[in-house]
Coordinates of C-alpha atoms in Angstrom, one line a residue:
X829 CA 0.0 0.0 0.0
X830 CA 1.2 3.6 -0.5
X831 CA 2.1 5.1 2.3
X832 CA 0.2 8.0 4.3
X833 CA 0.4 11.4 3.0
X834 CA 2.1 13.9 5.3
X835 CA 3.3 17.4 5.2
X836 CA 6.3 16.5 7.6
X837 CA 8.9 13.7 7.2
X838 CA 9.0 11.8 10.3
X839 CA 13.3 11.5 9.2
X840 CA 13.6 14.6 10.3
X841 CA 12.6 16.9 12.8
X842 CA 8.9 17.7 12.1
X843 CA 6.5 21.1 12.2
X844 CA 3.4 20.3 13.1
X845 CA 0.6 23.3 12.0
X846 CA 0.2 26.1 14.1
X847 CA -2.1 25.5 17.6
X848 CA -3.9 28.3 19.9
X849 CA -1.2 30.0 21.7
X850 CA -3.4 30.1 24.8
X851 CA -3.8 28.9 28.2
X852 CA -6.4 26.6 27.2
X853 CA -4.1 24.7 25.3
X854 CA -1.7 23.7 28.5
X855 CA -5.3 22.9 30.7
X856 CA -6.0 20.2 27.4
X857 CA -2.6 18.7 27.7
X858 CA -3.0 18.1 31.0
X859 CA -6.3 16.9 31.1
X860 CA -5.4 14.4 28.4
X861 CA -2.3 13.5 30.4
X862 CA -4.3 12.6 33.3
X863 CA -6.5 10.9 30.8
X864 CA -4.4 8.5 29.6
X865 CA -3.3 8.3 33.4
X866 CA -6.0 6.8 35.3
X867 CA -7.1 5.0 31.9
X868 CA -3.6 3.1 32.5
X869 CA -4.0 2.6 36.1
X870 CA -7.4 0.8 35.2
X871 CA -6.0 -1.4 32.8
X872 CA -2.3 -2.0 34.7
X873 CA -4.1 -3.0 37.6
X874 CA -5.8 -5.9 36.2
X875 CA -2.0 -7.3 34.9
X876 CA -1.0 -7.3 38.6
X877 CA -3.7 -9.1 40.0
X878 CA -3.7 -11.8 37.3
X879 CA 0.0 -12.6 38.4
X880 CA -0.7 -12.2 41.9
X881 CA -4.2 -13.5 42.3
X882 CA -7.2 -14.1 40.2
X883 CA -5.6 -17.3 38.6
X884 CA -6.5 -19.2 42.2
X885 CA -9.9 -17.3 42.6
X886 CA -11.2 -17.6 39.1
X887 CA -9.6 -20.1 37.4
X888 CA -9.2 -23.1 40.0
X889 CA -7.2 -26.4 39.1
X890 CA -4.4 -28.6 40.1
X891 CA -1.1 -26.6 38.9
X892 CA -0.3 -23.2 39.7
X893 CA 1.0 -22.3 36.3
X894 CA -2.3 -23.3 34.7
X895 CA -4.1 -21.0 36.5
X896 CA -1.7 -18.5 35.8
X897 CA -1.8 -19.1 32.4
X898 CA -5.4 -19.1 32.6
X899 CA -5.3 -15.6 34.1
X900 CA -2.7 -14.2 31.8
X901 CA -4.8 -15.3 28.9
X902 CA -7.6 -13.2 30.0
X903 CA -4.9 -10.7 30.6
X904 CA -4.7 -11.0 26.7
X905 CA -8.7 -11.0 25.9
X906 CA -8.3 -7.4 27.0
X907 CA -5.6 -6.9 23.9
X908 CA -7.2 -8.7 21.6
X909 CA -10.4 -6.3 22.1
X910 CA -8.4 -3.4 21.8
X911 CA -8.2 -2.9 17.8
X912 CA -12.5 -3.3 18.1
X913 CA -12.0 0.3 20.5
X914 CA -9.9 1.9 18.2
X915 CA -11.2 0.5 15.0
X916 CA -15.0 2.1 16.3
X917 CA -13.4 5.6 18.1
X918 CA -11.3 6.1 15.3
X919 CA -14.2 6.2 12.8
X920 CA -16.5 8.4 15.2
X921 CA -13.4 10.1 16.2
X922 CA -12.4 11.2 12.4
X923 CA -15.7 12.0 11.8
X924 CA -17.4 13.4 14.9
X925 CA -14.3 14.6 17.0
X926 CA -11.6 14.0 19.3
X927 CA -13.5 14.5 22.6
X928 CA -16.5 12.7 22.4
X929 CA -14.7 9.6 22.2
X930 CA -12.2 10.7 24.8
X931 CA -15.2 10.8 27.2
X932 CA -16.5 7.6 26.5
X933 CA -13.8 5.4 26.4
X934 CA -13.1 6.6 30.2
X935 CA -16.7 6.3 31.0
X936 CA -16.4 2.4 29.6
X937 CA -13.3 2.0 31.6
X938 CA -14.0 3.3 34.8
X939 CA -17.1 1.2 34.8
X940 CA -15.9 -1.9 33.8
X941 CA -13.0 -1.9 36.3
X942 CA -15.1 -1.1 39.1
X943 CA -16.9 -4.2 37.7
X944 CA -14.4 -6.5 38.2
X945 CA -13.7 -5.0 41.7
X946 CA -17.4 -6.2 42.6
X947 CA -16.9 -9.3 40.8
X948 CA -17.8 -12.7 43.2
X949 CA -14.9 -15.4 42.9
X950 CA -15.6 -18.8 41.1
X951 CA -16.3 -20.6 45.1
X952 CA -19.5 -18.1 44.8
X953 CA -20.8 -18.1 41.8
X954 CA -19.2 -21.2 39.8
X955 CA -18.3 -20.8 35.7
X956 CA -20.1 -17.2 35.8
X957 CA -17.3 -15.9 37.7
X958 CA -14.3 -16.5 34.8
X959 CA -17.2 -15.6 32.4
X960 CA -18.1 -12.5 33.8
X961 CA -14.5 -11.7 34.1
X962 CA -13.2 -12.3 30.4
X963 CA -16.2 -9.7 29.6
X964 CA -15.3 -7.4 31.4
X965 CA -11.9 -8.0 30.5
X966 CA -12.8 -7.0 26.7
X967 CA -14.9 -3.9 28.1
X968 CA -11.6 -2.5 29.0
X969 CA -9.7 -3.6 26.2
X970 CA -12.7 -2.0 24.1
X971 CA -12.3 1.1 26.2
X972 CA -8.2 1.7 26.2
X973 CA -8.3 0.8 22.8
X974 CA -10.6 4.0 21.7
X975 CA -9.0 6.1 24.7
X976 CA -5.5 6.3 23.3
X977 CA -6.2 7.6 20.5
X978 CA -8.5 10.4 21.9
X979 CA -6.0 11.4 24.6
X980 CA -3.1 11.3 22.0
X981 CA -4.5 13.5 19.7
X982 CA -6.0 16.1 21.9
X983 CA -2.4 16.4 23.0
X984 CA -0.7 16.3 20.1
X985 CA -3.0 18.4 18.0
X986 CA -3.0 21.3 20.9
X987 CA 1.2 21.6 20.3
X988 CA 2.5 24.6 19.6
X989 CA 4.9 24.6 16.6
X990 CA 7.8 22.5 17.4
X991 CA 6.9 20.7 20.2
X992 CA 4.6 17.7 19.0
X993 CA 7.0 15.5 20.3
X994 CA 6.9 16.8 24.2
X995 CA 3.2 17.1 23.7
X996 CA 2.7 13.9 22.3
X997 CA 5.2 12.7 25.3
X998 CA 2.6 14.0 28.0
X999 CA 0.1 11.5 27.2
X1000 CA 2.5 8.7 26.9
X1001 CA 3.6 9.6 30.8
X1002 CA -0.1 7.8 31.3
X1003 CA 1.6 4.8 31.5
X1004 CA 4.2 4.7 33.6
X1005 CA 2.3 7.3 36.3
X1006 CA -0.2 4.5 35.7
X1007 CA 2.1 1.7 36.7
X1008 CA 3.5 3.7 39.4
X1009 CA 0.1 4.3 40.7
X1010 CA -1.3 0.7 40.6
X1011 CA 1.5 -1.1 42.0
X1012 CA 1.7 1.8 44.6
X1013 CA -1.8 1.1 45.8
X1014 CA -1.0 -2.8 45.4
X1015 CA 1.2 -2.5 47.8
X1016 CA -0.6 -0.2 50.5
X1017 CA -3.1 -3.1 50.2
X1018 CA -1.2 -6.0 50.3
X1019 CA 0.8 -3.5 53.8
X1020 CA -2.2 -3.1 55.4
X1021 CA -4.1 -6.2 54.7
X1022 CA -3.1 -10.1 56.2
X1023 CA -2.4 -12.8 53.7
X1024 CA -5.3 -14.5 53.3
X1025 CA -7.7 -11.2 53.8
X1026 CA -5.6 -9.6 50.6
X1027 CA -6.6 -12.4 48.7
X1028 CA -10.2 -12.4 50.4
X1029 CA -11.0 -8.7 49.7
X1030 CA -7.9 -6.4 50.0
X1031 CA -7.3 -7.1 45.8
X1032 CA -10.4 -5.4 45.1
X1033 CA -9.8 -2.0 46.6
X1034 CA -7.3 -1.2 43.5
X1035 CA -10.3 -1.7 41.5
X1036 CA -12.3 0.4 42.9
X1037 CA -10.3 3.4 42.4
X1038 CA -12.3 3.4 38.9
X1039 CA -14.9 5.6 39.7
X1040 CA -12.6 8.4 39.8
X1041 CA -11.9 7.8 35.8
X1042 CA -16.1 9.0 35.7
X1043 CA -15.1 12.3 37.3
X1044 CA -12.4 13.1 34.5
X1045 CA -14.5 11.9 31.6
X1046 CA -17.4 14.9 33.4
X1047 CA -14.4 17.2 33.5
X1048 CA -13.5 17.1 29.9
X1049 CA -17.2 16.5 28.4
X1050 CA -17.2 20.1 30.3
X1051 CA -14.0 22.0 30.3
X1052 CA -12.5 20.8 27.2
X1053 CA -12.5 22.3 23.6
X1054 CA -12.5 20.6 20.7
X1055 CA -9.2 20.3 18.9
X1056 CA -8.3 23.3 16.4
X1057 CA -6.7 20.7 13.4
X1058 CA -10.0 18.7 13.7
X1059 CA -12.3 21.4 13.5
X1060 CA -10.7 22.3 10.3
X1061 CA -10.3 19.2 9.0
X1062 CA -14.3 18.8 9.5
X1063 CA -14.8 22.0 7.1
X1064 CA -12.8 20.6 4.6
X1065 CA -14.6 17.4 4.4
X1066 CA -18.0 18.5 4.4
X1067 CA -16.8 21.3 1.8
X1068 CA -16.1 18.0 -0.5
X1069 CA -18.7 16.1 1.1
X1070 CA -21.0 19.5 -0.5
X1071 CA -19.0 19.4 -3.9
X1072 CA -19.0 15.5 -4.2
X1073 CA -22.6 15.4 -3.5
X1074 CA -23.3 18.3 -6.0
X1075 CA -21.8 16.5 -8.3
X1076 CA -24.1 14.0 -8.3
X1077 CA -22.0 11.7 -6.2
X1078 CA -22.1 9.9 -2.6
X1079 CA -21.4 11.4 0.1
X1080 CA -19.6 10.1 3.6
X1081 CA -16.8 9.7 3.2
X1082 CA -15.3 6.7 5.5
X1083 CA -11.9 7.4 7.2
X1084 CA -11.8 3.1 8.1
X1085 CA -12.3 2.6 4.6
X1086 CA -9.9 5.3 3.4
X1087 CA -7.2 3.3 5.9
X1088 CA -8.2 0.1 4.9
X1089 CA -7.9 0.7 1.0
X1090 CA -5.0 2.9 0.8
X1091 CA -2.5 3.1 3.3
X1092 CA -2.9 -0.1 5.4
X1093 CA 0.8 -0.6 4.9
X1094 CA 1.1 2.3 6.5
X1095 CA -0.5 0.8 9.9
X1096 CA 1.1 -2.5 9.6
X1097 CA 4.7 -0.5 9.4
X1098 CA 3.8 1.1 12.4
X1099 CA 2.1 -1.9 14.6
X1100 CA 5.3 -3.6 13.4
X1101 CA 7.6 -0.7 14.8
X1102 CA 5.9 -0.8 18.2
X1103 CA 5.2 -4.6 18.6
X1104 CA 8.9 -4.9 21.1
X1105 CA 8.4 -2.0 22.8
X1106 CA 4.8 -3.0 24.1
X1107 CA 5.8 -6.6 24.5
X1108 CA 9.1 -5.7 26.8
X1109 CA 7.0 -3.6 28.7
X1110 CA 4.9 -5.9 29.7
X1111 CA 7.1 -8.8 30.9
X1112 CA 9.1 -6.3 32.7
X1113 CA 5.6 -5.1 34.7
X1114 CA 3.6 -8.2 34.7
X1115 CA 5.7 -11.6 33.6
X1116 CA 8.5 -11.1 35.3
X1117 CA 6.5 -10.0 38.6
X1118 CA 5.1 -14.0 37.8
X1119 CA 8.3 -15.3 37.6
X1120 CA 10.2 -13.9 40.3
X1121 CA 7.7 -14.6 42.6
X1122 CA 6.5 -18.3 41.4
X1123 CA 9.7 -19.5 40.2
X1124 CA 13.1 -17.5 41.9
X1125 CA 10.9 -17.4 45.3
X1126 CA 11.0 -13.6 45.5
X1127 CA 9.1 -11.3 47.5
X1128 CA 6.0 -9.6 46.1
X1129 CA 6.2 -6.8 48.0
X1130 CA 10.1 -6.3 47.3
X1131 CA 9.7 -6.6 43.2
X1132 CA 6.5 -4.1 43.0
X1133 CA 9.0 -2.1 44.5
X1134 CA 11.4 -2.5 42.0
X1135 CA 8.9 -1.8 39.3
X1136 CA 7.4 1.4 40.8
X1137 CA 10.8 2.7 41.3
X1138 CA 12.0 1.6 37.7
X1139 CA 8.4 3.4 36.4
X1140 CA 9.4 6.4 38.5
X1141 CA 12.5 6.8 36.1
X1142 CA 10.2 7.0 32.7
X1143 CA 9.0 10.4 33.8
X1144 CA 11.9 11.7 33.1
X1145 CA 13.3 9.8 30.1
X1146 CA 10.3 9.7 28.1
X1147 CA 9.7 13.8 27.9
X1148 CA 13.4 13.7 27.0
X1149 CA 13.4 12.0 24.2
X1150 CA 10.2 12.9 22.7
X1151 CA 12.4 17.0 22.9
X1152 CA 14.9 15.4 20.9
X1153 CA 13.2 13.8 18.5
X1154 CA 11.2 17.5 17.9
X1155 CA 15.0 18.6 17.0
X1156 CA 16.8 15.6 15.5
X1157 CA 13.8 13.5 13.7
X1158 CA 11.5 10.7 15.5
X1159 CA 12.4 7.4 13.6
X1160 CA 16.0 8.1 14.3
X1161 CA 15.2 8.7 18.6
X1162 CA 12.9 5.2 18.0
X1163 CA 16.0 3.4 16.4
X1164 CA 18.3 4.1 18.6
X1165 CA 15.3 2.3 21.7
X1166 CA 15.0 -0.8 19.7
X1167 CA 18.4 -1.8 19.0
X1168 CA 18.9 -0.9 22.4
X1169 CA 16.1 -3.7 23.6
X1170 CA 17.5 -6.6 20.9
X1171 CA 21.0 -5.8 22.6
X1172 CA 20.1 -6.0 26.2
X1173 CA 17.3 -8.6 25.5
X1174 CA 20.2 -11.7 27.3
X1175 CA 21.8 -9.8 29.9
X1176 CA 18.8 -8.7 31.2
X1177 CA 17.3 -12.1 32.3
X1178 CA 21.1 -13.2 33.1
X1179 CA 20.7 -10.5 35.7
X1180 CA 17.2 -11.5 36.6
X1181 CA 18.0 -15.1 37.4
X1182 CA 20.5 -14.4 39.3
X1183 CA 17.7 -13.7 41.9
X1184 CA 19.0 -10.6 43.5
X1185 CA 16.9 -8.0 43.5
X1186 CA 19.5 -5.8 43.2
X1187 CA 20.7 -7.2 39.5
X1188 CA 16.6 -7.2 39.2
X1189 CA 16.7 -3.5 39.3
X1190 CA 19.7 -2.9 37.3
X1191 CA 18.3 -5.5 34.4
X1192 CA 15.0 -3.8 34.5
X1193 CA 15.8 -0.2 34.6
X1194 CA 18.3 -0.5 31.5
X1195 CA 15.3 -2.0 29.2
X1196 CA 12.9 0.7 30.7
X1197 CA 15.5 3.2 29.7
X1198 CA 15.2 1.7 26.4
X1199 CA 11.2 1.7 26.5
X1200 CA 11.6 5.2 27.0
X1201 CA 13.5 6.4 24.1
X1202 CA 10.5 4.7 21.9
X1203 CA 8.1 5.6 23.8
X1204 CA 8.5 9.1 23.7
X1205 CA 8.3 10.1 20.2
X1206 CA 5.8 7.6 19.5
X1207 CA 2.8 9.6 20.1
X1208 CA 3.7 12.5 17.7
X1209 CA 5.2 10.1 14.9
X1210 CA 2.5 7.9 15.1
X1211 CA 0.1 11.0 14.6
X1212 CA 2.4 12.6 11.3
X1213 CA 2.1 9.2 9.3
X1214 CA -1.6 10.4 8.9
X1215 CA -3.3 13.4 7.8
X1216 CA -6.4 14.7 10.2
X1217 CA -9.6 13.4 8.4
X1218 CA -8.1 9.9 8.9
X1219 CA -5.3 10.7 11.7
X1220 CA -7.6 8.8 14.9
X1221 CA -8.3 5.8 13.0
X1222 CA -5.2 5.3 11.8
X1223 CA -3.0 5.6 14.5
X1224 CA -5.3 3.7 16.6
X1225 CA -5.0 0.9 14.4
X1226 CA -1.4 0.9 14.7
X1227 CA -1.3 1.1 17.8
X1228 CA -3.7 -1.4 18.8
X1229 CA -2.1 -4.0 16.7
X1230 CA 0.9 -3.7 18.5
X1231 CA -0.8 -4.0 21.7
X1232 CA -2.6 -7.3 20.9
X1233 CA 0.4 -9.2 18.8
X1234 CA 2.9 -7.7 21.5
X1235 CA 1.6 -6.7 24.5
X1236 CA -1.7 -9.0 24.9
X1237 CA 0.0 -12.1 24.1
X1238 CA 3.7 -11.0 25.9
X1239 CA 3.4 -12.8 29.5
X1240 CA 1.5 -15.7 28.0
X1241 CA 4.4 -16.3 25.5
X1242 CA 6.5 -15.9 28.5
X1243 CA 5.1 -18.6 30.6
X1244 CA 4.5 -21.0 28.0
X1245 CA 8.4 -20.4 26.6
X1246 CA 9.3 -21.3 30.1
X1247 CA 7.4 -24.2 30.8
X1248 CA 8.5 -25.6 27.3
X1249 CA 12.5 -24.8 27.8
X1250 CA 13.2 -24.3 31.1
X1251 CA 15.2 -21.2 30.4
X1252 CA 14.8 -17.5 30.3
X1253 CA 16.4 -17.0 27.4
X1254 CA 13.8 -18.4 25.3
X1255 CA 12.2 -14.8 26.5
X1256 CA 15.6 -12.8 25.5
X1257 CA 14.8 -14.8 21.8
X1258 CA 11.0 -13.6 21.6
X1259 CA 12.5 -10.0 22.6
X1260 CA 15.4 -9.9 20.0
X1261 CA 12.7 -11.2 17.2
X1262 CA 10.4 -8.8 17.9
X1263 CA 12.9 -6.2 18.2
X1264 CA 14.5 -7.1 14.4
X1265 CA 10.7 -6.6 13.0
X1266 CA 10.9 -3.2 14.8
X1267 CA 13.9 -2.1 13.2
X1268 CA 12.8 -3.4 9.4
X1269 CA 9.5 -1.2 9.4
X1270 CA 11.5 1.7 10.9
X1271 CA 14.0 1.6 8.0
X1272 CA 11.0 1.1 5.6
X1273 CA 9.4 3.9 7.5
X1274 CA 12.4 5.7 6.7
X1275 CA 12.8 4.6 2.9
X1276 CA 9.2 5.9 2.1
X1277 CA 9.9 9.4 4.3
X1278 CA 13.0 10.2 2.1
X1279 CA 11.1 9.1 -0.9
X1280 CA 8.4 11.9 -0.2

């Protein structure tokens, strides 16, 4: 497929169209930082208690690293459900605007975790208790699927010239505030709660934080403008919407379709670039909490440590490289992150094994380094591949098929890998694969900038 059409070359560094120079424009980046925020803290939170918990409660049987397995794989439902948000926000989103979508997606999330929080166990209820959950599951897949997007854009569209990147970078500081926050309140919980009332009821009250997500989705459906580039893209197409029907043809024009028949290249390229990132990320937070804790005999409490204190270091590495990347170019910045993770794929889990937590901290905190430098340009180079009217439904898509063929399936691979080999390294050879497909669609990325 050709690629998107853009007025800036991701290859170098890019100038996005002039945004509002007013204060409104730093209240929207912060309210879809905080979006993207306590959307990830919903969604995080349900990755900890599947390695901590809801494998016993919800998917009983004889061997502990069935029900694990069990839980990870809904882990994954929410993944695979994710393309369906962005897929249907994207559409609406291209044609009916940024917000809207923003508001529902953390309206769906905040209700569907607080769901799962109420949720009775399988001794209760029986098979509707792992039924109930999967749904629920793919509610919250649906909703951080059409949220990203949303949040993204409002961010990134709001930049003044030159600074997409550290806009864009804003939103992407959702996740690891989210991580922070979730295995924070994990914690607190598991600190102030016995052993067996943590698994009784003390799991649940991270949940239940989700009705604060209904409070910022009011907020913005309140406070929050409508972007400025989608406001004019939406006078351009109904100005050839007007000509098109005048001329006697059809109107509605369909930015899925648009995607689908022209520049779906485009969003495989990107879901291809992304795929490592999204997959290391999540063994880091979630399989590797599973491992340490079921097979190196670590303390739960000691590695959510680790990982909130490794997340803490994202806040300021991701900004950082999303401001370079507005000077020096984003696929350049996004190279540099996923060599970085094929190259420190083995001496990572040489580290981890070692069972020190110590070496856990060092092996984890280079890769997160490396997450970052992705990470932070992402936003704002996934939004220049794609011009407004189709923008939201594009980068959605690319995004989301990262999540679900990295991220969703990541600690299942894990476990399986393990069980099948008996080493870690099979893990450091799913990271270095993934990490080689990364780096072709960046060159190819590249190829077709230069080309423009």
């Amino acid at each position: 497929m050709d690629p998107a059409p853009t007025s800036t070359s991701p290859l170098s560094a890019p100038a996005p169209a002039q945004a509002p120079a007013d204060p409104h424009r730093r209240k929207v980046a912060t309210a879809a930082a905080l979006a993207s925020a306590v959307e990830w803290y919903d969604y995080f939170v349900f990755g900890i208690a599947a390695a901590l918990v809801l494998g016993d409660l919800y998917f009983p049987s004889g061997s502990s690293s069935a029900g694990v397995l069990a839980a990870f794989a809904t882990f994954a439902v929410g993944f695979l459900a994710r393309p369906v948000g962005g897929i249907i926000a994207g559409h609406l989103g291209d044609k009916r605007g940024r917000k809207p979508m923003l508001v529902l997606a953390l309206t769906l999330m905040g209700l569907s975790t607080t769901g799962i929080g109420l949720l009775p166990t399988y001794d209760t209820v029986g098979i509707a208790a792992p039924v109930l959950l999967v749904a629920l599951r793919v509610l919250q897949g649906i909703a951080v699927g059409a949220q990203w997007g949303g949040a993204m854009l409002m961010a990134t569209e709001y930049a003044p010239e030159g600074k997409r990147g550290l806009y864009g970078s804003l939103v992407q500081l959702g996740v690891p505030i989210g991580v922070v926050t979730a295995n924070t309140v994990f914690l607190v919980a598991g600190a102030v709660t016995s052993e067996s009332t943590f698994e009784s009821w003390g799991w649940r009250v991270p949940f239940m934080v989700g009705l604060l997500v209904l409070v910022l989705a009011w907020y913005i459906h309140t406070r929050v403008e409508e972007t400025p580039e989608f406001r004019e893209a939406e006078r351009a197409l109904a100005e050839k919407e007007k000509s098109h029907k005048a001329a006697g043809g059809e109107g509605g024009n369909s930015p899925l379709r648009t995607i689908l028949r022209h520049h779906l290249g485009t969003v495989f390229l990107a879901g291809g670039s992304f795929a490592v990132n999204t997959a290391t990320f999540y063994i880091i937070i979630t399989g590797v909490l599973d491992y340490t804790t079921r097979e190196l005999d670590m303390k739960r409490s000691a590695v959510l440590t680790v990982s909130l204190c490794v997340s803490l270091t994202q806040l300021a590495l991701i900004p950082a490289s999303a401001a370079l990347s507005d000077r020096i170019g984003r696929l350049r910045i996004y190279a540099i992150g996923a060599a970085g993770l094929a190259v420190w794929a083995v001496p990572m889990f040489l580290l981890i094994d070692t069972g020190s937590l110590l070496w856990l901290a060092v092996g984890t905190f280079v890769t997160s380094c490396f997450l970052s430098v992705m990470y932070g340009p992402q936003a704002a180079l996934f939004a220049e591949l794609f011009t407004a009217e189709m923008r939201y439904t594009g980068a959605s898509l690319g995004y989301q098929i990262a999540a679900v063929f990295g991220g969703g399936l990541a600690p299942f691979v894990m476990v399986l890998l393990l069980e099948a080999t008996g080493t870690s390294m099979a893990v450091s050879a799913y990271i270095i694969g993934l990490a080689v497909i990364a780096l072709i669609s960046i060159k190819v990325l590249a190829e077709r900038a230069r080309s423009r």
